[in-house]
Short mmCIF file of C-alpha atoms in Angstrom, two decimals:
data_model
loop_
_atom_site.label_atom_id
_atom_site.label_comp_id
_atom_site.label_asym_id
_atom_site.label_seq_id
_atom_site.Cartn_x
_atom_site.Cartn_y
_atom_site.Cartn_z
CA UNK A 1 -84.49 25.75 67.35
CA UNK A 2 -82.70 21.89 68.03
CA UNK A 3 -86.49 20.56 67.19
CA UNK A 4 -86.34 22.26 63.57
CA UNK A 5 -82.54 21.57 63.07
CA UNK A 6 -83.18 17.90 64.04
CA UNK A 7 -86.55 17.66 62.05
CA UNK A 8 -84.24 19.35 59.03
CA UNK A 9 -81.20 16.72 59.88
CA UNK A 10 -83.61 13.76 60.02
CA UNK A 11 -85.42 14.32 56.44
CA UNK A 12 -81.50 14.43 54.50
CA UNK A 13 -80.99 10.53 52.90
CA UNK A 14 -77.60 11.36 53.57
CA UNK A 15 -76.28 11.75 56.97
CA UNK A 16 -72.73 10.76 56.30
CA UNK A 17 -72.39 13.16 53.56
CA UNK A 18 -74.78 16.09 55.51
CA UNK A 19 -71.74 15.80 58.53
CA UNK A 20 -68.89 15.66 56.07
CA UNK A 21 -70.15 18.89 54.49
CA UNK A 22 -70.58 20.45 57.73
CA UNK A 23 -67.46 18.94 58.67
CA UNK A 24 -66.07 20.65 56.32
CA UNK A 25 -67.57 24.40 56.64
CA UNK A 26 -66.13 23.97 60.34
CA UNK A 27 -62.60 22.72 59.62
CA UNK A 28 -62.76 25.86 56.84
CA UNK A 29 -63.81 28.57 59.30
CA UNK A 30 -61.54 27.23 61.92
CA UNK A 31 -58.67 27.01 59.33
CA UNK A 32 -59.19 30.67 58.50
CA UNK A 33 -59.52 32.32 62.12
CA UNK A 34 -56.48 30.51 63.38
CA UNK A 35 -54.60 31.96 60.84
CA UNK A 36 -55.59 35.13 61.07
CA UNK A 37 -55.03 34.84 65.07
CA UNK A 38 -51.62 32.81 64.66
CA UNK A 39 -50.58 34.36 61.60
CA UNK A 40 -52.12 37.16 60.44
CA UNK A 41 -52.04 39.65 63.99
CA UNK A 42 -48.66 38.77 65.02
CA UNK A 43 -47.48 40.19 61.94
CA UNK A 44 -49.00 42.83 62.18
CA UNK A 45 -48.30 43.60 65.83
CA UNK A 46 -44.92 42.71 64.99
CA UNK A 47 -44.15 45.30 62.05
CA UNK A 48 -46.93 47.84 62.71
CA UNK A 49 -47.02 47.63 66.19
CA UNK A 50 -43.62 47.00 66.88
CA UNK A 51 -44.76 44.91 70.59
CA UNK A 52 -43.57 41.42 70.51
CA UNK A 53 -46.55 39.56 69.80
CA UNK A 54 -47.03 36.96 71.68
CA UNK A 55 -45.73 38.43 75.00
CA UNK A 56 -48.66 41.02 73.90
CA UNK A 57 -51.46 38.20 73.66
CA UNK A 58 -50.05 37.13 77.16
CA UNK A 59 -51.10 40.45 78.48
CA UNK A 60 -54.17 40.66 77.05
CA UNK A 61 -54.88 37.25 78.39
CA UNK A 62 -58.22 38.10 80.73
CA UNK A 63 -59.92 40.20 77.59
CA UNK A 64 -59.35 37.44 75.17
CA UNK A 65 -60.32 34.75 77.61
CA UNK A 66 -63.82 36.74 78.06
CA UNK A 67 -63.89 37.51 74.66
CA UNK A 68 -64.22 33.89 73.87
CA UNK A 69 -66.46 32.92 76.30
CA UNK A 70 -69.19 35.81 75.91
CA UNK A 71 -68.49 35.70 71.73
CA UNK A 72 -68.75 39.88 71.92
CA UNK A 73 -65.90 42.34 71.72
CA UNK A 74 -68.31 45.30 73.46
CA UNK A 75 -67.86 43.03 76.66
CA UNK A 76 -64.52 43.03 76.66
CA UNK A 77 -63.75 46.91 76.49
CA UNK A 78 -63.31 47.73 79.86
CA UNK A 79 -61.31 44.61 80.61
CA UNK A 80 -58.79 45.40 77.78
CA UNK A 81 -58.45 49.13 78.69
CA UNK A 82 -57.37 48.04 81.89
CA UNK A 83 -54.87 45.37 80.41
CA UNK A 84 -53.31 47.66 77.69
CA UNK A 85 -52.86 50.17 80.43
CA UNK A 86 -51.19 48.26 83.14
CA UNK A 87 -50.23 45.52 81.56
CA UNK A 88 -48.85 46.62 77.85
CA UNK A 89 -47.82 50.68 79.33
CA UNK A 90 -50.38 52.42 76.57
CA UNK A 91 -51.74 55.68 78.09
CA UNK A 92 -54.73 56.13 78.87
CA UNK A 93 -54.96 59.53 76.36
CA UNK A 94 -54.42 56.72 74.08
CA UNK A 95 -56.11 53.75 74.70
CA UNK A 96 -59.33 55.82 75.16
CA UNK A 97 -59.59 56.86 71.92
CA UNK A 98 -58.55 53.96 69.36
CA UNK A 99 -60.19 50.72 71.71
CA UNK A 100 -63.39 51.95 71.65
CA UNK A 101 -63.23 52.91 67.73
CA UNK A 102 -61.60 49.04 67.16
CA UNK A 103 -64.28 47.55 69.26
CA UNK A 104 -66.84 49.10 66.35
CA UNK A 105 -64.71 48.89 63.77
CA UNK A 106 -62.89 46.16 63.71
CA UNK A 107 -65.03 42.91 63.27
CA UNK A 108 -62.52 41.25 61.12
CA UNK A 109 -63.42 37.81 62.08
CA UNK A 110 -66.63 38.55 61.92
CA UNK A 111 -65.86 39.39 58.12
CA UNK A 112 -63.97 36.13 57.30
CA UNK A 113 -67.09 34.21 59.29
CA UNK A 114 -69.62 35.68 56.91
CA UNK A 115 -67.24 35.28 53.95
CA UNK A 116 -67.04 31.44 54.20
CA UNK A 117 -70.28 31.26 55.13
CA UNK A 118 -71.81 32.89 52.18
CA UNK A 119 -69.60 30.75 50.21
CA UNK A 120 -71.19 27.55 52.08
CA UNK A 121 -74.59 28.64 51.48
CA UNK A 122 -73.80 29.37 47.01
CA UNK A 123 -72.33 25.94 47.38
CA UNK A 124 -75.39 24.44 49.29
CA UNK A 125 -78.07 26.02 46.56
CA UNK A 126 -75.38 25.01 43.67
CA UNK A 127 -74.85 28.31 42.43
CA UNK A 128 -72.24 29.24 40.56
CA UNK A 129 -70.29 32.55 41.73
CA UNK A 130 -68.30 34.52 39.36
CA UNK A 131 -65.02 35.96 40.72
CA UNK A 132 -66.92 39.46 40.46
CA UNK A 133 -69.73 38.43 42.94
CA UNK A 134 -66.94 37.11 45.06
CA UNK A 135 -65.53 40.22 45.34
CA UNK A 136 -68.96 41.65 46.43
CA UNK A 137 -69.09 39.13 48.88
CA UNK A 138 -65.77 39.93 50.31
CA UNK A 139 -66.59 43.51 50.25
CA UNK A 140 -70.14 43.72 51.81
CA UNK A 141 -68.91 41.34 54.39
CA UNK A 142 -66.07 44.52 55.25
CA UNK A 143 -68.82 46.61 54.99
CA UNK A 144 -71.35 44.54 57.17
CA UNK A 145 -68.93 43.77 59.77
CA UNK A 146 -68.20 47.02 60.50
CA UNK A 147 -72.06 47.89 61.10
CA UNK A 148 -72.41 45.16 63.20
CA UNK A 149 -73.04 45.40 66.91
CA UNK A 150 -70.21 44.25 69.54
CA UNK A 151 -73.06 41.45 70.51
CA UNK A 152 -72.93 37.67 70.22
CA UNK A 153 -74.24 36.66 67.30
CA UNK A 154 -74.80 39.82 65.52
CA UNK A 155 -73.01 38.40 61.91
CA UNK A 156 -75.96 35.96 61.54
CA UNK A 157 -78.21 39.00 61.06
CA UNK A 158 -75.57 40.64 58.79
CA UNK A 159 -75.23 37.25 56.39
CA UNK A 160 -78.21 38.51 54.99
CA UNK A 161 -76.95 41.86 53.50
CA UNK A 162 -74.18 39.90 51.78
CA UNK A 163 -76.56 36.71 50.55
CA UNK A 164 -79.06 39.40 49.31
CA UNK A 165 -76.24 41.11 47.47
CA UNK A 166 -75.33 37.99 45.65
CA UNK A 167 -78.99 37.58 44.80
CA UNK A 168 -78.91 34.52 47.89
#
């Protein structure tokens, strides 16, 4: 894979512009995911929740810690049962039921990942999205995250549900 992305790096003329696009794409996606994870889940834990939100995160320290590091939420399940039950007081009646439906169900960054990216890759091939296929981006990305496995990596095979809806 690094010989074909460097044999695809070395044939652009323009390097400087090549790494400010890319540049770009990464400041956008990491831009949108902290402000979803700053922003965004607070709130909601805040108002929906009604846990303090970031005394919350600090008990579900060890999940999100492995979370990050493996890149899958299906990894994390066991470790976040544990820390919602001892750490957060959820019962286990609970905790049983709606973790392992959020693990499947709730790939929301996985959603926003696939959203910018199918943006990226219209822009890349210069074509022009209306706000309708926009919206079907936005959608099939729901859609598609939802289907997708708790595994690392399991968007990039998804991307091309939403690119093929766009006629990508």
């Amino acid at each position: 894979i690094f010989g074909i992305v460097a044999k695809t790096v070395a044939d652009q003329g323009d390097l400087i512009g090549l790494m400010s696009s890319m540049g770009l794409y990464m400041g956008t996606v990491i831009l949108a995911l902290s402000i979803h994870f700053f922003l965004t889940l607070p709130l909601i834990a805040k108002y929906i929740g009604r846990v303090h939100p970031y005394r919350h995160m600090k008990n579900m320290a060890t999940p999100l810690f492995t979370a990050f590091s493996t890149s899958s939420s299906g990894a994390t399940l066991p470790l976040t049962m544990e820390a919602v039950e001892s750490n957060s007081g959820v019962s286990n009646k609970i905790s049983s039921f709606t973790l392992p439906l959020g693990a499947t169900i709730n790939m929301d960054g996985t959603a926003l990942y696939e959203c910018v990216a199918a943006m990226f890759i219209a822009q890349a091939y210069g074509a022009d999205l209306s706000l309708f296929s926009q919206a079907i981006i936005v959608l099939t990305a729901l859609l598609a995250s939802i289907g997708a496995a708790a595994i690392p990596m399991a968007g990039l095979v998804m991307i091309t549900v939403i690119l093929t809806a766009v006629n990508l």
